[in-house]
Coordinates of C-alpha atoms and ligand atoms in Angstrom, one line a residue:
X1 CA 307.6 24.6 -13.4
X2 CA 306.2 27.6 -15.6
X3 CA 303.4 29.3 -17.2
X4 CA 302.6 28.4 -20.9
X5 CA 301.5 31.6 -22.4
X6 CA 299.4 30.2 -25.4
X7 CA 297.0 28.8 -23.1
X8 CA 298.1 30.9 -19.7
X9 CA 298.1 26.7 -17.8
X10 CA 300.9 25.5 -15.6
X11 CA 303.3 23.6 -17.1
X12 CA 306.0 20.8 -16.0
X13 CA 309.5 20.6 -16.5
X14 CA 308.0 18.1 -20.0
X15 CA 306.0 21.0 -20.9
X16 CA 302.8 18.7 -19.9
X17 CA 299.6 20.0 -18.5
X18 CA 298.3 18.6 -15.2
X19 CA 295.5 17.1 -17.3
X20 CA 298.0 14.5 -18.4
X21 CA 298.1 13.4 -15.1
X22 CA 294.5 12.6 -14.2
X23 CA 292.6 9.6 -14.5
X24 CA 289.1 8.5 -14.4
X25 CA 285.8 10.1 -12.7
X26 CA 286.6 8.3 -9.3
X27 CA 283.5 5.8 -8.4
X28 CA 284.1 6.1 -4.5
X29 CA 282.2 7.6 -1.8
X30 CA 282.5 11.7 -1.9
X31 CA 284.6 12.2 0.9
X32 CA 286.6 9.0 0.9
X33 CA 290.4 9.5 1.9
X34 CA 291.3 7.1 -0.9
X35 CA 290.3 10.3 -3.3
X36 CA 292.6 12.7 -1.7
X37 CA 295.2 10.2 -1.6
X38 CA 294.8 10.2 -5.7
X39 CA 294.8 14.1 -6.1
X40 CA 298.1 13.7 -4.2
X41 CA 299.8 10.7 -6.5
X42 CA 298.5 13.3 -9.8
X43 CA 300.3 16.7 -8.5
X44 CA 303.2 14.7 -7.1
X45 CA 304.2 13.1 -11.0
X46 CA 303.1 16.2 -12.3
X47 CA 305.4 19.0 -10.1
X48 CA 308.5 16.2 -10.7
X49 CA 307.7 16.0 -13.8
X50 CA 307.5 12.4 -14.5
X51 CA 306.1 10.9 -18.0
X52 CA 303.1 9.3 -17.0
X53 CA 303.3 7.4 -20.3
X54 CA 306.7 5.7 -18.5
X55 CA 305.2 4.6 -15.4
X56 CA 303.5 1.3 -14.4
X57 CA 300.2 1.6 -11.7
X58 CA 299.7 -2.1 -10.0
X59 CA 297.3 -2.7 -7.6
X60 CA 295.4 -5.5 -6.0
X61 CA 291.2 -5.9 -4.8
X62 CA 289.5 -3.2 -3.0
X63 CA 288.1 0.1 -3.0
X64 CA 291.9 1.5 -2.6
X65 CA 292.8 -0.2 -5.2
X66 CA 290.5 0.8 -7.8
X67 CA 292.1 4.3 -7.3
X68 CA 295.1 3.6 -10.4
X69 CA 291.7 4.6 -12.4
X70 CA 291.7 8.1 -10.9
X71 CA 294.9 9.0 -12.0
X72 CA 297.4 8.4 -14.4
X73 CA 295.4 7.9 -17.9
X74 CA 298.0 7.4 -20.0
X75 CA 300.0 5.3 -17.9
X76 CA 299.8 1.5 -18.3
X77 CA 298.0 -0.5 -15.4
X78 CA 297.5 -3.7 -13.9
X79 CA 294.3 -4.2 -11.5
X80 CA 295.3 -8.0 -10.4
X81 CA 293.6 -10.1 -8.1
X82 CA 293.5 -9.7 -4.0
X83 CA 296.7 -9.9 -2.4
X84 CA 298.9 -10.7 -5.6
X85 CA 299.9 -7.6 -6.3
X86 CA 303.3 -7.7 -5.3
X87 CA 304.3 -10.8 -7.3
X88 CA 302.9 -8.7 -10.4
X89 CA 304.9 -5.9 -9.6
X90 CA 308.0 -8.1 -9.1
X91 CA 307.8 -9.9 -12.6
X92 CA 306.6 -6.6 -13.8
X93 CA 309.6 -4.5 -12.8
X94 CA 312.1 -7.5 -13.7
X95 CA 310.9 -6.7 -17.3
X96 CA 311.6 -3.7 -17.6
X97 CA 313.4 -1.0 -15.5
X98 CA 313.3 1.4 -16.8
X99 CA 309.8 2.0 -16.2
X100 CA 308.5 3.9 -12.6
X101 CA 306.2 1.6 -10.8
X102 CA 303.9 2.5 -8.1
X103 CA 301.4 0.2 -6.3
X104 CA 298.3 1.1 -4.2
X105 CA 296.7 -1.6 -1.7
X106 CA 294.5 -1.3 0.8
X107 CA 294.9 -2.3 4.8
X108 CA 293.2 -5.9 3.7
X109 CA 294.5 -6.3 0.5
X110 CA 298.4 -6.2 2.1
X111 CA 297.5 -7.3 5.7
X112 CA 295.0 -10.1 5.1
X113 CA 295.1 -12.3 2.5
X114 CA 298.5 -10.7 0.9
X115 CA 300.7 -10.4 3.8
X116 CA 302.8 -13.3 2.6
X117 CA 303.5 -11.6 -0.6
X118 CA 304.0 -8.2 1.1
X119 CA 306.4 -9.4 3.7
X120 CA 308.9 -10.9 0.5
X121 CA 308.1 -7.8 -1.3
X122 CA 309.8 -5.7 1.4
X123 CA 312.8 -7.7 2.1
X124 CA 313.4 -7.9 -2.0
X125 CA 313.1 -3.7 -1.5
X126 CA 311.8 -3.5 -4.9
X127 CA 312.2 -0.3 -6.7
X128 CA 308.1 0.2 -6.6
X129 CA 306.1 2.9 -4.4
X130 CA 304.2 0.6 -2.6
X131 CA 301.1 2.5 -1.2
X132 CA 298.4 1.1 1.5
X133 CA 295.4 3.5 1.7
X134 CA 294.5 2.1 5.7
X135 CA 291.6 2.6 6.6
X136 CA 291.3 -0.6 8.9
X137 CA 288.5 -1.9 7.3
X138 CA 287.7 -4.1 4.4
X139 CA 285.6 -1.0 2.4
X140 CA 284.4 -3.0 -0.5
X141 CA 283.0 -5.8 1.2
X142 CA 281.2 -3.7 3.7
X143 CA 283.5 -2.5 6.4
X144 CA 284.9 -5.6 8.1
X145 CA 287.5 -4.9 10.5
X146 CA 291.0 -5.8 8.8
X147 CA 294.6 -6.5 10.3
X148 CA 295.6 -3.1 10.7
X149 CA 292.1 -1.9 12.9
X150 CA 293.6 -0.9 16.8
X151 CA 292.7 -3.2 19.4
X152 CA 289.2 -1.6 21.3
X153 CA 288.4 -0.2 17.8
X154 CA 284.9 -0.2 17.7
X155 CA 283.3 -0.9 14.0
X156 CA 279.6 1.0 13.1
X157 CA 277.1 -1.7 14.1
X158 CA 279.7 -1.6 17.8
X159 CA 281.3 -4.9 17.8
X160 CA 284.5 -4.2 19.2
X161 CA 287.9 -5.4 18.1
X162 CA 289.4 -8.0 20.0
X163 CA 292.9 -8.5 17.9
X164 CA 295.8 -6.4 18.1
X165 CA 296.7 -4.9 15.1
X166 CA 300.0 -5.4 12.3
X167 CA 301.9 -2.3 12.4
X168 CA 302.8 -2.2 8.7
X169 CA 305.5 0.4 8.8
X170 CA 307.6 -1.6 11.7
X171 CA 307.0 -4.9 9.8
X172 CA 308.6 -3.1 6.1
X173 CA 311.5 -1.4 8.3
X174 CA 312.1 -4.5 10.1
X175 CA 311.8 -6.7 6.8
X176 CA 314.1 -4.3 4.4
X177 CA 312.1 -1.7 2.9
X178 CA 314.5 1.6 2.5
X179 CA 311.8 4.1 2.3
X180 CA 308.9 3.8 4.6
X181 CA 306.5 6.5 5.5
X182 CA 303.0 7.0 7.6
X183 CA 300.9 10.1 6.0
X184 CA 297.0 11.3 6.6
X185 CA 295.0 11.6 3.4
X186 CA 293.9 14.8 5.1
X187 CA 297.4 16.3 5.4
X188 CA 298.1 17.9 1.7
X189 CA 301.5 19.1 2.0
X190 CA 303.1 15.9 3.9
X191 CA 301.7 13.5 1.9
X192 CA 302.8 15.5 -1.3
X193 CA 306.4 16.0 -0.1
X194 CA 306.3 12.1 1.3
X195 CA 305.3 10.9 -2.7
X196 CA 307.8 13.1 -4.1
X197 CA 310.6 12.0 -2.1
X198 CA 309.4 8.0 -3.1
X199 CA 309.5 8.8 -6.4
X200 CA 313.0 10.1 -6.5
X201 CA 313.8 7.4 -4.4
X202 CA 315.4 4.1 -5.4
X203 CA 314.3 0.4 -3.5
X204 CA 311.2 0.2 -2.3
X205 CA 308.9 3.3 -0.8
X206 CA 306.8 2.1 1.5
X207 CA 303.9 4.5 2.4
X208 CA 301.3 3.8 5.2
X209 CA 298.3 6.4 4.6
X210 CA 296.1 6.8 7.1
X211 CA 292.5 7.0 4.7
X212 CA 289.0 7.0 6.4
X213 CA 286.4 5.0 4.9
X214 CA 283.5 7.8 5.7
X215 CA 281.1 5.1 4.7
X216 CA 281.7 1.9 7.0
X217 CA 284.4 3.4 9.7
X218 CA 284.0 7.4 10.5
X219 CA 282.1 7.1 13.9
X220 CA 282.9 7.5 17.2
X221 CA 284.9 4.9 19.0
X222 CA 286.9 4.3 15.1
X223 CA 290.3 4.9 15.4
X224 CA 290.8 5.5 11.9
X225 CA 287.8 8.4 11.8
X226 CA 289.0 11.7 10.5
X227 CA 288.6 13.1 14.0
X228 CA 290.2 10.8 15.8
X229 CA 293.2 10.5 13.1
X230 CA 293.5 15.0 13.6
X231 CA 293.6 15.0 17.2
X232 CA 296.0 11.7 17.5
X233 CA 298.3 12.6 14.8
X234 CA 302.3 13.4 16.1
X235 CA 304.1 14.4 13.5
X236 CA 307.6 14.0 13.3
X237 CA 308.1 17.7 11.8
X238 CA 307.6 19.7 8.4
X239 CA 308.8 17.6 5.8
X240 CA 310.4 19.5 2.4
X241 CA 311.5 18.5 -0.9
X242 CA 313.5 19.7 -2.9
X243 CA 313.8 17.9 -6.4
X244 CA 317.6 17.8 -8.4
X245 CA 316.5 19.9 -11.5
X246 CA 315.8 22.8 -8.4
X247 CA 317.5 25.0 -7.3
X248 CA 318.8 23.4 -4.0
X249 CA 320.6 26.1 -2.1
X250 CA 317.7 26.8 -0.4
X251 CA 318.3 27.9 3.8
X252 CA 317.7 26.1 6.4
X253 CA 318.4 26.2 10.1
X254 CA 321.4 24.0 10.9
X255 CA 320.8 21.9 13.6
X256 CA 316.9 21.6 13.6
X257 CA 317.1 20.4 9.8
X258 CA 317.9 17.0 8.3
X259 CA 319.0 17.2 4.8
X260 CA 318.6 13.5 3.6
X261 CA 320.4 13.3 -0.3
X262 CA 318.7 11.2 -2.4
X263 CA 320.2 8.8 -4.9
X264 CA 319.6 11.0 -7.8
X265 CA 320.6 14.2 -5.9
X266 CA 317.4 15.6 -4.7
X267 CA 317.6 16.7 -0.8
X268 CA 314.9 15.5 1.4
X269 CA 314.2 18.1 4.2
X270 CA 312.8 16.9 7.8
X271 CA 312.5 19.8 10.3
X272 CA 312.3 18.6 13.9
X273 CA 309.7 19.6 15.8
X274 CA 309.9 17.8 19.2
X275 CA 312.2 15.0 19.1
X276 CA 316.2 14.5 17.9
X277 CA 315.4 12.0 15.2
X278 CA 317.5 10.3 13.2
X279 CA 315.7 8.4 10.1
X280 CA 318.3 6.4 9.3
X281 CA 318.4 4.7 12.6
X282 CA 316.3 1.3 12.1
X283 CA 315.8 0.9 16.4
X284 CA 315.0 4.3 17.2
X285 CA 312.2 4.2 13.9
X286 CA 310.5 0.9 15.9
X287 CA 311.5 2.3 19.0
X288 CA 309.3 5.2 18.4
X289 CA 306.5 3.3 16.6
X290 CA 305.7 1.6 19.7
X291 CA 305.8 4.6 21.8
X292 CA 303.0 6.3 19.5
X293 CA 301.0 3.3 19.3
X294 CA 301.2 2.8 23.0
X295 CA 299.6 6.2 24.0
X296 CA 297.1 5.5 20.7
X297 CA 299.1 8.0 18.7
X298 CA 300.3 7.8 14.8
X299 CA 303.7 9.2 14.2
X300 CA 303.4 10.5 10.6
X301 CA 306.6 11.5 8.6
X302 CA 309.4 9.7 7.0
X303 CA 310.0 7.4 9.7
X304 CA 313.3 5.2 8.0
X305 CA 315.0 6.2 5.0
X306 CA 318.6 4.2 3.6
X307 CA 318.8 5.9 0.4
X308 CA 321.7 3.5 -0.9
X309 CA 320.8 0.8 -0.2
X310 CA 321.1 -2.0 -3.2
X311 CA 317.7 -2.6 -4.7
X312 CA 316.3 -5.9 -5.7
X313 CA 317.4 -5.4 -9.8
X314 CA 320.9 -4.3 -9.0
X315 CA 321.0 -7.5 -6.6
X316 CA 320.1 -9.5 -9.5
X317 CA 323.0 -8.4 -11.3
X318 CA 320.6 -8.2 -14.3
X319 CA 321.7 -7.2 -17.8
X320 CA 321.7 -3.1 -18.7
X321 CA 318.9 -3.8 -21.3
X322 CA 315.7 -4.3 -19.9
X323 CA 314.6 -8.1 -20.0
X324 CA 311.5 -6.8 -22.3
X325 CA 313.4 -5.4 -24.6
X326 CA 316.2 -8.9 -25.6
X327 CA 315.6 -10.5 -28.7
X328 CA 314.0 -14.0 -28.4
X329 CA 317.7 -15.5 -29.3
X330 CA 318.8 -14.1 -25.8
X331 CA 316.3 -15.1 -23.6
X332 CA 315.2 -18.3 -24.7
X333 CA 317.8 -21.3 -25.1
X334 CA 317.3 -22.6 -28.9
X335 CA 315.9 -25.8 -29.1
X336 CA 319.2 -27.7 -30.0
X337 CA 319.8 -26.8 -25.9
X338 CA 316.9 -28.1 -24.8
X339 CA 316.9 -30.9 -26.5
X340 CA 320.7 -31.5 -24.8
X341 CA 319.1 -31.2 -21.8
X342 CA 316.6 -33.4 -21.5
X343 CA 318.9 -36.2 -23.1
X344 CA 321.2 -35.5 -19.7
X345 CA 317.9 -36.4 -18.1
X346 CA 317.3 -39.5 -19.1
Ligands
TPP1 C1 290.4 -14.3 -3.3 C2 289.3 -13.0 -2.9 N1 289.3 -12.8 -1.4 C3 288.4 -12.5 -1.5 C4 287.4 -11.5 -2.1 C5 286.3 -10.1 -1.3 N2 287.4 -9.2 -0.8 C6 287.1 -8.0 -1.7 S1 288.0 -6.9 -1.8 C7 288.2 -7.0 0.4 C8 289.1 -6.3 0.9 C9 289.0 -4.8 1.0 O1 289.8 -4.2 1.8 P1 290.9 -3.3 1.3 O2 291.9 -4.0 0.6 O3 291.5 -2.5 3.0 O4 290.3 -2.2 0.4 P2 289.4 -1.6 0.9 O5 288.2 -1.8 0.7 O6 289.5 -0.8 2.1 O7 289.9 0.0 0.3 C10 287.6 -8.5 0.3 C11 287.7 -9.1 1.2 C12 287.9 -11.5 -3.2 N3 287.8 -10.6 -4.0 N4 288.9 -12.1 -3.4
SF4_2 S1 283.2 2.2 1.3 FE1 284.7 3.1 2.3 S2 286.5 2.8 1.5 FE2 284.7 2.0 0.2 S3 284.7 4.0 -1.4 FE3 283.2 4.3 0.2 S4 284.2 5.3 1.8 FE4 285.7 4.8 0.6
MG3 MG1 291.0 -1.1 3.9

């Protein structure tokens, strides 16, 4: 990061100003948690010096899925069908593995109509940052309960939710995502560092961000309101992130800090507060999610990470050149070969 003397504006390692990472003006409600998440995405991509022209933005349908329009204007975008972002993302990433992909979904988009696609995306460990902007309701269609609404939580009209929630983090860990985190749209510092770690990570980074809907789900009785989440947030510890291009010889107290080496050489530092938490232990991560949920709390931070797990692109053993750049002769069999196949089926 440097100051450009000509303009006095802060630039990143590509010489770009933060304006290159902004998007269109938001049309979401003032105070919506989703807007704060877009701001952190802008900061994270700017500070990590990712070329916005090398980014794919993908989403489904919902207020949350509109968010990619509000960050990274120079990037490529595809606003798909409700719950179908995972299949579009899979096709796009396999066609051009040289791009950095970020998908934004909602708790309805992921947990209801899109749950089948979500499940298979997680088990494939596709290189993708997958953000769920989780407000426990269908904001766009006026606040009905979504599958992440807690049992017993109250809607604005007084209706009580009588179904148990799906914990998207527990599901993602169980299925095979290699970085799983939960954060809160109101926790600027934690969310920024989680996003930076996700940018450095290879494989699926599934980040469930509790993001209050100020219009339909921010009242007493809701467990996804600003006040409830502030009072019940249980951070696993303080998170710091040092990208590979910055000096990593920082002092940190051995014994109280776990340093996770990312595949690109960056370091994720997890400073523990209360528990002796090991983010590479799958069983411990799932136990923690169950225990905190039983107390009505949210564990936030990086819950699980497996930096060296093979991703979907590697496991398919694709050719070095992204499929999008291969000439037609290499991706389409010639007519004679197709004729031969047809003949053999007679
Ligand atoms: C196939 C289909 N079914 C239903 C809808 C209606 N619909 C639009 S958005 C939405 C839910 C959005 O909730 P969520 O994903 O949580 O996003 P939020 O608006 O809360 O951010 C629904 C049911 C639709 N657009 N398409
Ligand atoms: S309705 Fe709710 S989720 Fe949608 S923009 Fe407004 S505050 Fe955000
Ligand atoms: Mg929602």
